[in-house]
PDB file of N, CA and C in Angstrom:
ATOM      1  N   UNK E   1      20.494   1.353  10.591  1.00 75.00           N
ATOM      2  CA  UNK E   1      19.335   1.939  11.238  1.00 75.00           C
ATOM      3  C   UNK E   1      18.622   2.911  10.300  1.00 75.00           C
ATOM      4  N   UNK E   2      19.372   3.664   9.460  1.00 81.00           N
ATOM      5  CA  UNK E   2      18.797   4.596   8.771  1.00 81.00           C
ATOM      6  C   UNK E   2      18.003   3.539   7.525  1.00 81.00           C
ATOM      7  N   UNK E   3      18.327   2.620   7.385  1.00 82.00           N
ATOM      8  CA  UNK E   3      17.429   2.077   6.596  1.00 82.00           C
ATOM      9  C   UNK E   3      16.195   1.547   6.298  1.00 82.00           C
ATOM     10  N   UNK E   4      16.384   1.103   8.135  1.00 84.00           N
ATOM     11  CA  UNK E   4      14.722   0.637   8.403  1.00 84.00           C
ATOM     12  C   UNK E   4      13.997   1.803   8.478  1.00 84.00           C
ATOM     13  N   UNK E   5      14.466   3.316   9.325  1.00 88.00           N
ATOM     14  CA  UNK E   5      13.705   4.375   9.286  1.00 88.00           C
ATOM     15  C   UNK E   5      13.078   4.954   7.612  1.00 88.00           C
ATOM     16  N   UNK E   6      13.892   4.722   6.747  1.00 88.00           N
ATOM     17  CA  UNK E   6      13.922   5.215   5.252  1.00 88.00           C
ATOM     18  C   UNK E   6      12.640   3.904   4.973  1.00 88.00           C
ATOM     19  N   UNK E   7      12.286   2.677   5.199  1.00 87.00           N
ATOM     20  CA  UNK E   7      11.668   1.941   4.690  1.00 87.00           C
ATOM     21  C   UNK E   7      10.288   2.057   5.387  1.00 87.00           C
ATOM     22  N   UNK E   8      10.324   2.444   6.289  1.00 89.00           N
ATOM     23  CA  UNK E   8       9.283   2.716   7.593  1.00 89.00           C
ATOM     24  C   UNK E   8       8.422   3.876   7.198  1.00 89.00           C
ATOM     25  N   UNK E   9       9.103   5.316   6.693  1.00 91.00           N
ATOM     26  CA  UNK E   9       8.802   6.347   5.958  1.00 91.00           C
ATOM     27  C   UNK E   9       8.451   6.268   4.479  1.00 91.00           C
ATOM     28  N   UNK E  10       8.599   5.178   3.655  1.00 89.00           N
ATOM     29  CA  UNK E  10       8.313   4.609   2.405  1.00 89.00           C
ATOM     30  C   UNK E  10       6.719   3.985   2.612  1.00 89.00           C
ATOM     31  N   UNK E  11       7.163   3.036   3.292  1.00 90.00           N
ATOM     32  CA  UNK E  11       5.604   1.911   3.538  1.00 90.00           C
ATOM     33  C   UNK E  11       4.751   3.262   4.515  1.00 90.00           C
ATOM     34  N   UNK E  12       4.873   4.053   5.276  1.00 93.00           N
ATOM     35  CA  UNK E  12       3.979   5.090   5.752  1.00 93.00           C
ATOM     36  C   UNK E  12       2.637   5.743   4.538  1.00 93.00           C
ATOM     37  N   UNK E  13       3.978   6.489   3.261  1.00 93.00           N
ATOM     38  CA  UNK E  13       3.782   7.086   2.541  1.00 93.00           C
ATOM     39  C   UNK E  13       2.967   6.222   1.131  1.00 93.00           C
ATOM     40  N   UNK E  14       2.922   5.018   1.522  1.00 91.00           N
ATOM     41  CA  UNK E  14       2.635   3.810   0.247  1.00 91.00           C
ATOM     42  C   UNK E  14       1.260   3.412   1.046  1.00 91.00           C
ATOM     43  N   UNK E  15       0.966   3.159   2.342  1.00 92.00           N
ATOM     44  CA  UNK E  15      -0.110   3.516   2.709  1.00 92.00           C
ATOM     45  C   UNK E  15      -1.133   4.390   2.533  1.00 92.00           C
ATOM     46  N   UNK E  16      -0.429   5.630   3.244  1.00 94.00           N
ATOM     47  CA  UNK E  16      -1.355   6.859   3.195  1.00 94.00           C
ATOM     48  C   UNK E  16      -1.850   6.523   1.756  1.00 94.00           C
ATOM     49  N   UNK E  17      -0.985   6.899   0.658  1.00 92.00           N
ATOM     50  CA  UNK E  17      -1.540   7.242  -0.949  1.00 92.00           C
ATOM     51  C   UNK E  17      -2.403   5.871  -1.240  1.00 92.00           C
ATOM     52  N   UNK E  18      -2.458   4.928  -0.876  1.00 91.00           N
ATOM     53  CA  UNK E  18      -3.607   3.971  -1.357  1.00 91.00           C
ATOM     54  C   UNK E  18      -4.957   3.898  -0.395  1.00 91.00           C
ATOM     55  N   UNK E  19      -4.497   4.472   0.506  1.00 90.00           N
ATOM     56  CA  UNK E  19      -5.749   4.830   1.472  1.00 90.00           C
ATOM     57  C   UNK E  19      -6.789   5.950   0.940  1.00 90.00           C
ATOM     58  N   UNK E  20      -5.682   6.897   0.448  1.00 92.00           N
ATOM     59  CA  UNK E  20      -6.483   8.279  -0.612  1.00 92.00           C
ATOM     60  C   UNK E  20      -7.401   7.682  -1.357  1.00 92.00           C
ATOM     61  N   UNK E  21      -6.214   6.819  -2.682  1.00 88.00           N
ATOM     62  CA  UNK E  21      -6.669   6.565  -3.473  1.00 88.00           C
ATOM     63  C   UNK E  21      -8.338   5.677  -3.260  1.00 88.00           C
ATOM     64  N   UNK E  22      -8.225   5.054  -2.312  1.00 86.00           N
ATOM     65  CA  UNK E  22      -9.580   4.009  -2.120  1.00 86.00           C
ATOM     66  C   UNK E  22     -10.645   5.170  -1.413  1.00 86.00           C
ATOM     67  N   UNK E  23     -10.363   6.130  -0.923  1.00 85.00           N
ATOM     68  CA  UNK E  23     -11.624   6.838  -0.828  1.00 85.00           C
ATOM     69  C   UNK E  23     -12.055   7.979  -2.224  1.00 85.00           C
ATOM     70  N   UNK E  24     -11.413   8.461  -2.791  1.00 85.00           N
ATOM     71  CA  UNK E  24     -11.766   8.369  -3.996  1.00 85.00           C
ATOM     72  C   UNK E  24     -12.311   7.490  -5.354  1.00 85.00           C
ATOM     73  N   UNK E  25     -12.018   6.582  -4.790  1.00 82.00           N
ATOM     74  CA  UNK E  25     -12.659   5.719  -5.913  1.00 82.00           C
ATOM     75  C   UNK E  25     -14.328   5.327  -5.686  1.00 82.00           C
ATOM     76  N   UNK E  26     -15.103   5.616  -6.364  1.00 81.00           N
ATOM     77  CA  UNK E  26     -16.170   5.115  -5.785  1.00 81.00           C
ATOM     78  C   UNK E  26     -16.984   3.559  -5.779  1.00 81.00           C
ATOM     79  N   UNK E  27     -17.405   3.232  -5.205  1.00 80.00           N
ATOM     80  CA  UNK E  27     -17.925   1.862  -4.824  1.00 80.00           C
ATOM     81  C   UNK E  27     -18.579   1.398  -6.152  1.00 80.00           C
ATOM     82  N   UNK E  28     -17.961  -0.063  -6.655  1.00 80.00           N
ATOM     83  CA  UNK E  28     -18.606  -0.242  -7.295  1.00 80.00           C
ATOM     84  C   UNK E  28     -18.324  -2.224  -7.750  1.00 80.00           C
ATOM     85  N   UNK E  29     -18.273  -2.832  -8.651  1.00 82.00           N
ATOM     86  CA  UNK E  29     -18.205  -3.902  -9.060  1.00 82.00           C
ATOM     87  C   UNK E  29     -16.656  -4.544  -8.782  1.00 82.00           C
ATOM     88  N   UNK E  30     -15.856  -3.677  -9.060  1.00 82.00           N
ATOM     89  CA  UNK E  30     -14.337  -4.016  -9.208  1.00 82.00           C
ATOM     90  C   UNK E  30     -13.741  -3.351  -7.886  1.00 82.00           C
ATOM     91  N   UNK E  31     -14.730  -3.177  -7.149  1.00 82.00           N
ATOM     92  CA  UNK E  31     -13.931  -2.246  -5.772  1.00 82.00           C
ATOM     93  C   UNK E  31     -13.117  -3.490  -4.704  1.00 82.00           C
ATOM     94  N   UNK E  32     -14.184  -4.731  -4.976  1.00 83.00           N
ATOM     95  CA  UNK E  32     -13.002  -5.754  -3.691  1.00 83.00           C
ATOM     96  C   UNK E  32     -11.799  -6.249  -4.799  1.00 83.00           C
ATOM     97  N   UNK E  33     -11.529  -6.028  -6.065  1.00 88.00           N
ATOM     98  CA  UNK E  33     -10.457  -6.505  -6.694  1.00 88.00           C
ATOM     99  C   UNK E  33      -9.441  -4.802  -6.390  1.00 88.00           C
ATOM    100  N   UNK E  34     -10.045  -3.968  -6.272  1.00 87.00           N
ATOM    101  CA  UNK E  34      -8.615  -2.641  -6.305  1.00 87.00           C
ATOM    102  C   UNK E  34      -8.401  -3.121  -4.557  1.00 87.00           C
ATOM    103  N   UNK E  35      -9.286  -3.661  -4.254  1.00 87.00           N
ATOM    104  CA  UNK E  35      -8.815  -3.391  -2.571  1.00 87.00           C
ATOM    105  C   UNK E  35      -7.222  -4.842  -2.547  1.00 87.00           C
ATOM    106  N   UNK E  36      -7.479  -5.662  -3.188  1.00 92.00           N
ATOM    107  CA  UNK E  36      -7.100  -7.200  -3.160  1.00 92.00           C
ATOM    108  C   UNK E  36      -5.542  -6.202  -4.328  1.00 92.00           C
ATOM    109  N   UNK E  37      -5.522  -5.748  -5.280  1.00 91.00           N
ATOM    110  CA  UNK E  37      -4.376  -5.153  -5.624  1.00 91.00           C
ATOM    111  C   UNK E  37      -3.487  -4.402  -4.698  1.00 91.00           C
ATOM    112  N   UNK E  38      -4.146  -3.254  -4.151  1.00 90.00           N
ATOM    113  CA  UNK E  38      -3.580  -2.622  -3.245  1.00 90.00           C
ATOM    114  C   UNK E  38      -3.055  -3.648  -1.690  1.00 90.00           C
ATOM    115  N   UNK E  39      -3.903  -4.027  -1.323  1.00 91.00           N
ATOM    116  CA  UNK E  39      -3.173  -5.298  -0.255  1.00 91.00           C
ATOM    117  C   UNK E  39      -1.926  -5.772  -0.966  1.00 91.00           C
ATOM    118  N   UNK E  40      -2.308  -6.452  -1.964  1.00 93.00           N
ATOM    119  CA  UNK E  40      -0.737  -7.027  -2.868  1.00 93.00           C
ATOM    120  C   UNK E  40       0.409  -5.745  -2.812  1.00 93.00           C
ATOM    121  N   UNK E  41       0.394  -4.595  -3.073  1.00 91.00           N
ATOM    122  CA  UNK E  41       1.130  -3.295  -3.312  1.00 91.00           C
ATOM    123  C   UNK E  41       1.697  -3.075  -1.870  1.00 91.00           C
ATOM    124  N   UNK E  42       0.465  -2.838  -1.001  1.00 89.00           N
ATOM    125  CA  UNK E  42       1.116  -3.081   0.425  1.00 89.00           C
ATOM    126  C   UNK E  42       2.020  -4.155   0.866  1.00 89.00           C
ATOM    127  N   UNK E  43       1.632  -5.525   0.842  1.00 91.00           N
ATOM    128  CA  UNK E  43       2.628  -7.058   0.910  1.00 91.00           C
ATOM    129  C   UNK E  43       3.559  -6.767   0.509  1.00 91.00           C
ATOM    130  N   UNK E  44       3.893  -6.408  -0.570  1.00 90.00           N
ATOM    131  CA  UNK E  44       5.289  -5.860  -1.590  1.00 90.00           C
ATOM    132  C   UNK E  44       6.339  -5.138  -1.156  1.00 90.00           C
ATOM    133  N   UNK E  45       5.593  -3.764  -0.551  1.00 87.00           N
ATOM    134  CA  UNK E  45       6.274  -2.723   0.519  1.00 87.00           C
ATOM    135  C   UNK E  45       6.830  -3.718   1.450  1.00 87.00           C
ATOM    136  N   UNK E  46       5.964  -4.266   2.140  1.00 87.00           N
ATOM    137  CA  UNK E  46       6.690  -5.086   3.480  1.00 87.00           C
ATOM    138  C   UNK E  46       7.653  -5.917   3.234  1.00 87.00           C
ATOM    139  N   UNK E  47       7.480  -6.829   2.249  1.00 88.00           N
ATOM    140  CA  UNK E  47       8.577  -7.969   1.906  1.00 88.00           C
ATOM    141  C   UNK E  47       9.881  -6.787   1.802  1.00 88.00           C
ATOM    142  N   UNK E  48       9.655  -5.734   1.172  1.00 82.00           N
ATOM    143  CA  UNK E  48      10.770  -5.083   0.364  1.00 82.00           C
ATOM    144  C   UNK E  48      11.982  -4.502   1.317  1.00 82.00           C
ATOM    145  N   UNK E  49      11.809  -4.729   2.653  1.00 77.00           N
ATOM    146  CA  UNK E  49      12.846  -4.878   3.309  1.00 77.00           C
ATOM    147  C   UNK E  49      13.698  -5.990   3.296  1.00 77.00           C
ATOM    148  N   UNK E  50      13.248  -6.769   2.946  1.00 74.00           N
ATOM    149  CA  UNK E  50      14.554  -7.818   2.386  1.00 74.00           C
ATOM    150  C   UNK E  50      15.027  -8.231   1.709  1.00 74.00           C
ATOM    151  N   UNK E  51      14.762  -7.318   0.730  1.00 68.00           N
ATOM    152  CA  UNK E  51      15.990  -7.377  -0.378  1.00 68.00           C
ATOM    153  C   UNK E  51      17.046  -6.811  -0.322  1.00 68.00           C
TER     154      UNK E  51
END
């Protein structure tokens, strides 16, 4: 149990900071490719409970 809570509090915190990060960044040519990285970064988090 403590693990899913520890992974739950990981992917929270892997959110929040790419959520920051995308309002800081400002709009521009390469903005739907950081969004399409970060989705991938997020996917990653999620799979990463099963390893």
């Amino acid at each position: 149990m403590d693990n899913i809570a520890t992974w739950a509090k990981d992917l929270f915190l892997l959110i929040l900071s790419i959520t920051f990060i995308e309002i800081l960044l400002p709009e521009s040519n390469m903005a739907k490719y950081l969004k399409f990285i970060f989705s991938v970064i997020i996917l990653a988090g999620i799979l990463n409970i099963f390893k």
